[in-house]
Tab-separated table of C-alpha atoms and ligand atoms in Angstrom:
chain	number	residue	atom	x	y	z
A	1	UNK	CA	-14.789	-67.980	-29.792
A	2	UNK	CA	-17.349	-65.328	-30.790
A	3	UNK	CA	-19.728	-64.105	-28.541
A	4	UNK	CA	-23.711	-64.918	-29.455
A	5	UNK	CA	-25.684	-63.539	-26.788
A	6	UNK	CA	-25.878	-59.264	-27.229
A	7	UNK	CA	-29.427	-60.382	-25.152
A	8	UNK	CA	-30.490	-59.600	-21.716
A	9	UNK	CA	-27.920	-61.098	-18.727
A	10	UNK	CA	-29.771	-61.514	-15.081
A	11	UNK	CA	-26.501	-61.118	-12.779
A	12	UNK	CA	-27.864	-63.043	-9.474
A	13	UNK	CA	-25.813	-60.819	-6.908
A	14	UNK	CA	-24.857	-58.180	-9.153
A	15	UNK	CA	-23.649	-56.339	-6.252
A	16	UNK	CA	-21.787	-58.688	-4.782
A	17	UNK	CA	-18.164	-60.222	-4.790
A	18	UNK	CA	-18.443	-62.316	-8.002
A	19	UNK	CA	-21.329	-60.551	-9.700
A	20	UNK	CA	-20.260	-57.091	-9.488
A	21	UNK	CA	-17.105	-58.217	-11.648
A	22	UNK	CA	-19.590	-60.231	-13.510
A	23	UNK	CA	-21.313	-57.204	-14.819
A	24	UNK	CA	-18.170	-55.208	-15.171
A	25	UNK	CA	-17.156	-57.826	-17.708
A	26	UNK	CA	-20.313	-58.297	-19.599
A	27	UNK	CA	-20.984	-53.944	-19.733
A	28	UNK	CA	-17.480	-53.885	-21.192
A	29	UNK	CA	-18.749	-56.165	-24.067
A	30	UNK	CA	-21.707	-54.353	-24.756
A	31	UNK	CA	-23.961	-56.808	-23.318
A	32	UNK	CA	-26.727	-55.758	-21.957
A	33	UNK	CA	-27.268	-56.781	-18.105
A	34	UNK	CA	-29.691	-56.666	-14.973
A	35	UNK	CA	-28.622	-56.813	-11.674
A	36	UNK	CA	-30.330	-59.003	-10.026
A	37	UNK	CA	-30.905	-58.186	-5.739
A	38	UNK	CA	-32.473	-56.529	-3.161
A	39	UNK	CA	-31.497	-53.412	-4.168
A	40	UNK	CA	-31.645	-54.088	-7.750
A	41	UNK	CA	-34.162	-51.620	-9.744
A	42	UNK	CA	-35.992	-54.261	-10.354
A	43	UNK	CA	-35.950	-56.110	-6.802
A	44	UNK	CA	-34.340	-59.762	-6.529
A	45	UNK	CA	-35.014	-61.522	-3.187
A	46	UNK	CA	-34.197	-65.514	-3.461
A	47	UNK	CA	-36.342	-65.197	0.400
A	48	UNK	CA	-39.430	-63.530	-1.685
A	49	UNK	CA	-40.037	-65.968	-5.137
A	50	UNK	CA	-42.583	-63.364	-6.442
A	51	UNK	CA	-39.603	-61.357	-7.354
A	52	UNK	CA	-38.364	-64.060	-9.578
A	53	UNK	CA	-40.506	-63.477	-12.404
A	54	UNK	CA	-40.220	-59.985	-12.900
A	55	UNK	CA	-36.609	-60.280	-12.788
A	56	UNK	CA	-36.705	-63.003	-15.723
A	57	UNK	CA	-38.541	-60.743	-18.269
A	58	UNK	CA	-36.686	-60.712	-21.219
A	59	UNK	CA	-33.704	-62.452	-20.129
A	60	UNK	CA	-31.963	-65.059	-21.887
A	61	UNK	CA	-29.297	-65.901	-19.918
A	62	UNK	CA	-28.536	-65.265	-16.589
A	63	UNK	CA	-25.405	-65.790	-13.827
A	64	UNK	CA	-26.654	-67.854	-10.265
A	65	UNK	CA	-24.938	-66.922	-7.152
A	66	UNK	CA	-27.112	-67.742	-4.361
A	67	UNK	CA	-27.388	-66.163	-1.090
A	68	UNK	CA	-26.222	-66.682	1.873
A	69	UNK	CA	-25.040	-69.869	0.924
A	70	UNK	CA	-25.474	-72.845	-0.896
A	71	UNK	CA	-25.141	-75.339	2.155
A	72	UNK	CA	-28.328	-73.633	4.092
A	73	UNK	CA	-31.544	-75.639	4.370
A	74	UNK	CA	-33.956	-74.917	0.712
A	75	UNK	CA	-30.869	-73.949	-1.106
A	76	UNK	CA	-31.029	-76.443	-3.775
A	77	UNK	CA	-35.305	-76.223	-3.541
A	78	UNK	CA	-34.912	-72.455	-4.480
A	79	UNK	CA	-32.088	-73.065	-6.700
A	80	UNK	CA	-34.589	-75.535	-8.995
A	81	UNK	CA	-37.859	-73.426	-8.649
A	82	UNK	CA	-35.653	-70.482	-9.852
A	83	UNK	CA	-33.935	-72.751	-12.594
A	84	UNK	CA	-37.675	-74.101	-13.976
A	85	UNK	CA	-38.951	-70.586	-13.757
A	86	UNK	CA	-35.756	-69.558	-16.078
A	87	UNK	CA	-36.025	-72.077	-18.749
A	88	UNK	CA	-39.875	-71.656	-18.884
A	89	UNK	CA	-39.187	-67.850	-19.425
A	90	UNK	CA	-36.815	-68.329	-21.884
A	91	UNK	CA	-33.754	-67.925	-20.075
A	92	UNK	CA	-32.107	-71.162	-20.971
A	93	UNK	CA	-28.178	-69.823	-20.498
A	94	UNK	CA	-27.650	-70.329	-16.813
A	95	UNK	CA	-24.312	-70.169	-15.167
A	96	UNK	CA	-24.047	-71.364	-11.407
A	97	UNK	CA	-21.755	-70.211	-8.595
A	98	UNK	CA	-20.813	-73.044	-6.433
A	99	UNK	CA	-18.332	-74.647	-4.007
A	100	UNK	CA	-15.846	-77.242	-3.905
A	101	UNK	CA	-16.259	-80.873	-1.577
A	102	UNK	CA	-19.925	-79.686	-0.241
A	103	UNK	CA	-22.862	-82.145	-0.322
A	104	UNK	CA	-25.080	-79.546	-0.448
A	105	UNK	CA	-23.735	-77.750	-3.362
A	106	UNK	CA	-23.748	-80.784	-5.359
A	107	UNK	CA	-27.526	-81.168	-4.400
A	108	UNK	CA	-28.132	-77.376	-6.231
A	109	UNK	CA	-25.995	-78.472	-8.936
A	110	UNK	CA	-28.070	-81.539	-9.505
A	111	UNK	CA	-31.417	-79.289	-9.028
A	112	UNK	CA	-30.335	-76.277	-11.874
A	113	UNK	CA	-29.270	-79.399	-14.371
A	114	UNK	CA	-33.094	-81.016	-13.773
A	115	UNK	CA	-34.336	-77.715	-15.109
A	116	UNK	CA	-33.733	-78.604	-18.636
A	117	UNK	CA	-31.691	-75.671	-18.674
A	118	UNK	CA	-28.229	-74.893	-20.549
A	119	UNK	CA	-26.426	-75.437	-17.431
A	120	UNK	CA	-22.619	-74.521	-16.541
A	121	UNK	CA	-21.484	-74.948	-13.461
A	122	UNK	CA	-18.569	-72.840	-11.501
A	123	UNK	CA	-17.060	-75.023	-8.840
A	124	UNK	CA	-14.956	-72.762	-6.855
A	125	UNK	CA	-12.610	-72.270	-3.828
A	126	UNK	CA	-12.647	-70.129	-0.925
A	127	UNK	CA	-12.537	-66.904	-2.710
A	128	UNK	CA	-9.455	-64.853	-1.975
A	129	UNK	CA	-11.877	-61.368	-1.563
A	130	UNK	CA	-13.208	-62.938	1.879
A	131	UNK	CA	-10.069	-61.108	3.321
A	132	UNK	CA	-10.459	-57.886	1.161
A	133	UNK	CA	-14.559	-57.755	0.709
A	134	UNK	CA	-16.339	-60.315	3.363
A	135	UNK	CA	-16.340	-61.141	6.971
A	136	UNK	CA	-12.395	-61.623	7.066
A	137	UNK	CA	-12.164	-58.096	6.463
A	138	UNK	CA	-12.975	-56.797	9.733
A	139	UNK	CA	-10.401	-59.279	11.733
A	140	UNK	CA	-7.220	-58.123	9.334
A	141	UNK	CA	-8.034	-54.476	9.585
A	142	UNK	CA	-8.166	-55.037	13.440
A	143	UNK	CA	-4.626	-57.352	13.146
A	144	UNK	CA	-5.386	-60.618	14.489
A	145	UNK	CA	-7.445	-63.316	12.395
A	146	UNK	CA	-8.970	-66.151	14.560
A	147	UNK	CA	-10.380	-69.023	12.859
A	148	UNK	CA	-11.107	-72.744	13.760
A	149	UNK	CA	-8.326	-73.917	10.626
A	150	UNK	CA	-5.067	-75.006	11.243
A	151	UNK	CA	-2.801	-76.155	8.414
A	152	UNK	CA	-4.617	-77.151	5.841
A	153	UNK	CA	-4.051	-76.091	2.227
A	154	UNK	CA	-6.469	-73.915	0.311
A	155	UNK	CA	-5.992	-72.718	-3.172
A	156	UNK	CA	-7.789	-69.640	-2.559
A	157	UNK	CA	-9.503	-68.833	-5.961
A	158	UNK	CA	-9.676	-64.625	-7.261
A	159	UNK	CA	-13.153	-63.881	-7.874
A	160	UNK	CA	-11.786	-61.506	-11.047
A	161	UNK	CA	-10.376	-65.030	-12.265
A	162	UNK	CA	-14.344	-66.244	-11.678
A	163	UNK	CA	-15.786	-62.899	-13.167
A	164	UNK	CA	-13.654	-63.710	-16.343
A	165	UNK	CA	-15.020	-67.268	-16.730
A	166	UNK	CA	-18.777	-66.315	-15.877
A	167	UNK	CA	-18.812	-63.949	-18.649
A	168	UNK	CA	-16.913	-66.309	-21.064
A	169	UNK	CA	-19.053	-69.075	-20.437
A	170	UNK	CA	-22.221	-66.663	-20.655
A	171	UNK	CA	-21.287	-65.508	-23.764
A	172	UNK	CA	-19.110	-68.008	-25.397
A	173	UNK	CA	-20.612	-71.434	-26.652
A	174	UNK	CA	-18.587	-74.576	-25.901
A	175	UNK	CA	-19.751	-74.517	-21.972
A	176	UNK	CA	-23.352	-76.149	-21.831
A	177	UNK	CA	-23.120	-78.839	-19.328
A	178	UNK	CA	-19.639	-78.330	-18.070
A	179	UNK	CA	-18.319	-77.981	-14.770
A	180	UNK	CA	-15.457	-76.315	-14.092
A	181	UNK	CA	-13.607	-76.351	-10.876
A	182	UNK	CA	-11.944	-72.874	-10.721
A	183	UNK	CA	-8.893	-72.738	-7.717
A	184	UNK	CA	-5.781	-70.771	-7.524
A	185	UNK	CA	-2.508	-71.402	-8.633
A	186	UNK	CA	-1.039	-72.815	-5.231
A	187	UNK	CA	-2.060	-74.169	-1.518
A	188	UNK	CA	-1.826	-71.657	0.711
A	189	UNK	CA	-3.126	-72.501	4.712
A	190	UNK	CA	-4.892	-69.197	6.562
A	191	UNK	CA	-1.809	-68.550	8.205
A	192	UNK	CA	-0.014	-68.418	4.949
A	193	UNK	CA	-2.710	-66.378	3.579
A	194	UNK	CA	-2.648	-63.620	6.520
A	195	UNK	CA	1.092	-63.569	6.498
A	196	UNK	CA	0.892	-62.935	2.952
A	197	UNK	CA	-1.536	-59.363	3.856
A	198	UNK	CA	0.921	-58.712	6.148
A	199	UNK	CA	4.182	-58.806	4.351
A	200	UNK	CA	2.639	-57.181	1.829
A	201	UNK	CA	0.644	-54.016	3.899
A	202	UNK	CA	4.135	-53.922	6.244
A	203	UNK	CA	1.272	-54.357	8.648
A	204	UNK	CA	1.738	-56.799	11.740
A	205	UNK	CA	-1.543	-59.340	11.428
A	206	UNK	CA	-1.694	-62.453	13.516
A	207	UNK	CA	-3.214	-66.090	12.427
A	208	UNK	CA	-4.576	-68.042	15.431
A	209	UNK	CA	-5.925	-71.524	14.729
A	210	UNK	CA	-8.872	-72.270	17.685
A	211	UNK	CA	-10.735	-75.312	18.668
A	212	UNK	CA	-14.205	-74.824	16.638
A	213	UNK	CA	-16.489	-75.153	19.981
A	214	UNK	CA	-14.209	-72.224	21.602
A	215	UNK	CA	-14.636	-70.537	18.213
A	216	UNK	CA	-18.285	-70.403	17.852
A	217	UNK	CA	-18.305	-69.228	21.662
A	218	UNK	CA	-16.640	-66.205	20.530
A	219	UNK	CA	-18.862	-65.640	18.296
A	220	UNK	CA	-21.655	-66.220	20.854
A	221	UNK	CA	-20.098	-63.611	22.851
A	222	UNK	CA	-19.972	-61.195	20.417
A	223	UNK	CA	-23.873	-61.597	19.074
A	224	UNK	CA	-23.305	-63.265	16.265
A	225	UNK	CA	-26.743	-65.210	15.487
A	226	UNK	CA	-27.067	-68.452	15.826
A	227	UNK	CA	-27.275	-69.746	12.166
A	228	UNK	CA	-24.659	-67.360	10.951
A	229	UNK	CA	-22.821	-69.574	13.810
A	230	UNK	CA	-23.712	-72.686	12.475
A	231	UNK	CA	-23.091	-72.059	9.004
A	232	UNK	CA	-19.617	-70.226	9.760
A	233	UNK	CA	-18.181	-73.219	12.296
A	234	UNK	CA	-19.544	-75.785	9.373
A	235	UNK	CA	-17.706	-73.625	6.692
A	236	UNK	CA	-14.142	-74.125	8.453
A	237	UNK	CA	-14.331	-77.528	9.952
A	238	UNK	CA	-16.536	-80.026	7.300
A	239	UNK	CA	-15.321	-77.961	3.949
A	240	UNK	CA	-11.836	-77.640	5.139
A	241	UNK	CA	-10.864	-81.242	6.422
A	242	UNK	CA	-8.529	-81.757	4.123
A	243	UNK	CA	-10.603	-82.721	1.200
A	244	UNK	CA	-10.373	-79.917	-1.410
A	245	UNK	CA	-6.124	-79.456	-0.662
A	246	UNK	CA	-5.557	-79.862	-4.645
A	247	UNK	CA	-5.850	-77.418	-7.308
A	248	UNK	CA	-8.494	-77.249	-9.940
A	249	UNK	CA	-7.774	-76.546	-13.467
A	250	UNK	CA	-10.783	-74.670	-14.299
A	251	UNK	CA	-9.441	-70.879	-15.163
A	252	UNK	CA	-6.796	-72.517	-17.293
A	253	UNK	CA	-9.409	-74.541	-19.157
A	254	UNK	CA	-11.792	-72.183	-20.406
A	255	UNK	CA	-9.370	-68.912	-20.829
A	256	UNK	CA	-6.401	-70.461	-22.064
A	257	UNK	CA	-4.425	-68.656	-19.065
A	258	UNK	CA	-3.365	-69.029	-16.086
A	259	UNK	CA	-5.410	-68.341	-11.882
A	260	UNK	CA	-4.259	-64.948	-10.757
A	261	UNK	CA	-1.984	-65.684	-7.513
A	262	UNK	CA	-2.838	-64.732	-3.727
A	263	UNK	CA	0.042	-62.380	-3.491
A	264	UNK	CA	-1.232	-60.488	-6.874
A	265	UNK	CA	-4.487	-60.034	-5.171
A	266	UNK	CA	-2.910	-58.903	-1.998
A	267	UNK	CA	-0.411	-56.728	-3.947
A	268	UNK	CA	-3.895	-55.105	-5.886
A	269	UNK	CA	-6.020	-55.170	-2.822
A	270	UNK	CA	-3.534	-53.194	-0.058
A	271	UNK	CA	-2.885	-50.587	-3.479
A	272	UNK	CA	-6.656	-49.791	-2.441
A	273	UNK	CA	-6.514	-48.867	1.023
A	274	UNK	CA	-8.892	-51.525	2.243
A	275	UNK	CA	-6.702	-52.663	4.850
A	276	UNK	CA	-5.314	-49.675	6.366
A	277	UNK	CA	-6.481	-48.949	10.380
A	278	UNK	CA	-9.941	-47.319	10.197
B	301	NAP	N1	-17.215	-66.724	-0.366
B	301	NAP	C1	-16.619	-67.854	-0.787
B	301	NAP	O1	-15.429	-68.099	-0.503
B	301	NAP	C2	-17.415	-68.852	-1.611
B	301	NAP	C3	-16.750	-69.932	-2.195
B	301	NAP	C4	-17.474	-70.809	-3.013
B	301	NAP	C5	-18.836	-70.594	-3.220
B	301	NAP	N2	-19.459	-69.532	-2.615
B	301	NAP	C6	-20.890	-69.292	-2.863
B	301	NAP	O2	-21.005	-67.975	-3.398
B	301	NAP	C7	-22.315	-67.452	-3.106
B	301	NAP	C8	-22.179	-65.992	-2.727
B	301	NAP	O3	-21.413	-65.858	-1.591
B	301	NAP	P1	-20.621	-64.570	-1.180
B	301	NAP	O4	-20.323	-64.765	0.264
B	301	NAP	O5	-19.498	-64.283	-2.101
B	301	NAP	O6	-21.673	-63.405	-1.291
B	301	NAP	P2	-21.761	-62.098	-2.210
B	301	NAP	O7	-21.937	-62.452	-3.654
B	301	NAP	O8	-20.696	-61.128	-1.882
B	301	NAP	O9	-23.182	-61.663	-1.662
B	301	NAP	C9	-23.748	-60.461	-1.697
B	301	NAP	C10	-24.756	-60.334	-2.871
B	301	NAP	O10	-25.951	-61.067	-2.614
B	301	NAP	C11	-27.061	-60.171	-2.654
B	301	NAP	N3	-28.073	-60.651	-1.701
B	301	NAP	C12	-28.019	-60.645	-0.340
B	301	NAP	N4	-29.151	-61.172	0.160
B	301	NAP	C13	-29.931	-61.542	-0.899
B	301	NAP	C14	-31.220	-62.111	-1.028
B	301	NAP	N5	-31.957	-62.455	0.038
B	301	NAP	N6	-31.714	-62.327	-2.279
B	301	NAP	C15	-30.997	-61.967	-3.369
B	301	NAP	N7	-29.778	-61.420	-3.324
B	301	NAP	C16	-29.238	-61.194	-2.089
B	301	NAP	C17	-26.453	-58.813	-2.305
B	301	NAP	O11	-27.200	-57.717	-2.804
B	301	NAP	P3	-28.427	-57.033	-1.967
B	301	NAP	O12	-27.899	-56.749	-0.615
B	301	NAP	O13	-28.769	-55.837	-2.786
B	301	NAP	O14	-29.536	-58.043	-1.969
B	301	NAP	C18	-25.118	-58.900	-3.061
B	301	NAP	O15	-25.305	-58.649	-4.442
B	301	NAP	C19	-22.913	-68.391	-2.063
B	301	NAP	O16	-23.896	-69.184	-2.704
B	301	NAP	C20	-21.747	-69.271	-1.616
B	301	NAP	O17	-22.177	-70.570	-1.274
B	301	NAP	C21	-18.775	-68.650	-1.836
């Protein structure tokens, strides 16, 4: 399909795990992109909606990932003001981060396709980069992963897999008012997943599964504030119950390929460094 944007691209965490591959991809093609955060040049705060409007000038199209999380109270509120405040600017193109089997997320789905706007909508899994780029990080570099999740499957999704189908859908046409529900390849449970970083590091990493009340304890104990608590223990328990154990077909859909597979991420991820003992 040919592209037909060559116009401004708002990346919505542009610095992030999915948005800084976003704007890799769309800077390869030429197209012309803003990063949209904090630290952005041109300041994005979804806490501060004066920011908003700045950041839409001259944008056409732009790539949502909101922060921290689309299951925290005002989520979907934000989400539509943001959406409106889009289509009204002229930025009709917007592409949506979200998850898979959450209420909530379906809530800021529903608000970004009330905007009028050209909607897509990325319905992902647990993003394979939470070991390599977010909290998880910390707990394989240290060699034991705790976590209130015992063996359920979770096709844990590579967020170059969603960087690839955020840019196609921004650019391509053929993706207004689609969502697509972008997984990996196979089930994998966290212990499978940890085992995985440690067969392929050579490093020793344990996987404990804990009751969730002796879970956010720890937490507790180690300051952790108490929403990051709250939205952490809900995370593990409520999202993985069982009910997103299947595969979505999403990747395979819109590029005609393919999901990358855990142990390719691992095998790209340890060639880094990122896991070696600090
Ligand atoms: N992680 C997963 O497995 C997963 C799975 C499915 C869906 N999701 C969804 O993906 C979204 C992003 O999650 P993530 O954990 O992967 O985060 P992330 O994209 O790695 O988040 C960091 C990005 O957000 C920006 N940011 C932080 N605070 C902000 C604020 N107040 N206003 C604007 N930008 C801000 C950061 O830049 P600055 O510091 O410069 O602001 C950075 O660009 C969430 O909506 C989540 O629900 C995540």
């Amino acid at each position: 399909m040919t592209n037909h944007t060559r116009a401004l691209t708002l990346v919505l965490g542009g610095t992030g795990k999915t948005g800084r591959r976003v704007v890799q991809r769309l800077t390869a093609q030429d197209e012309p992109v803003r990063i949209g955060s904090r630290s952005g040049g041109l300041p994005f705060d979804w806490e501060d909606p004066a920011t908003w409007a700045p950041a839409l000038g001259g944008v056409k199209a732009a790539y949502v990932s909101y922060y921290p999380d689309l299951t925290v109270p005002g989520a979907a509120e934000a989400i539509g003001s943001f959406a409106e405040m889009a289509v009204n600017s002229g930025a009709r193109r917007l592409v949506m981060l979200s998850g898979r089997g959450e209420d909530e997320a379906v809530a800021c789905e529903k608000a970004l396709a009330e905007s009028g706007a050209d909607w897509t909508v990325l319905r992902c899994s647990w993003f394979a980069q939470n070991f390599s780029e977010g909290y998880l990080l910390e707990p394989v570099v240290s060699g034991q992963v705790v976590l209130p999740v015992g063996a359920v499957g979770e096709p844990f999704v590579d967020a170059d897999d969603i960087a690839d189908v955020a840019a196609a859908t921004l650019t391509q046409a053929g993706h207004t008012g689609q969502v697509y529900e972008l997984t990996g390849p196979r089930l994998l449970t966290f212990a499978d997943a940890v085992a995985q970083i440690a067969a392929t590091t050579g490093r020793p990493i344990g996987y404990t599964a804990v009751p969730a009340a002796g879970y956010a304890e720890g937490l507790a104990a180690q300051g952790v504030p108490a929403e990051v608590i709250e939205l952490l223990t809900y995370l593990f328990t409520t999202v993985l119950d069982g009910r997103n154990a299947h595969r979505g077909d999403g990747v395979q859909q819109v590029l005609g390929r393919p999901p990358r597979d855990f142990a390719d991420f691992a095998r790209d991820a340890a060639a880094t460094g990122i896991w070696n003992h600090k």
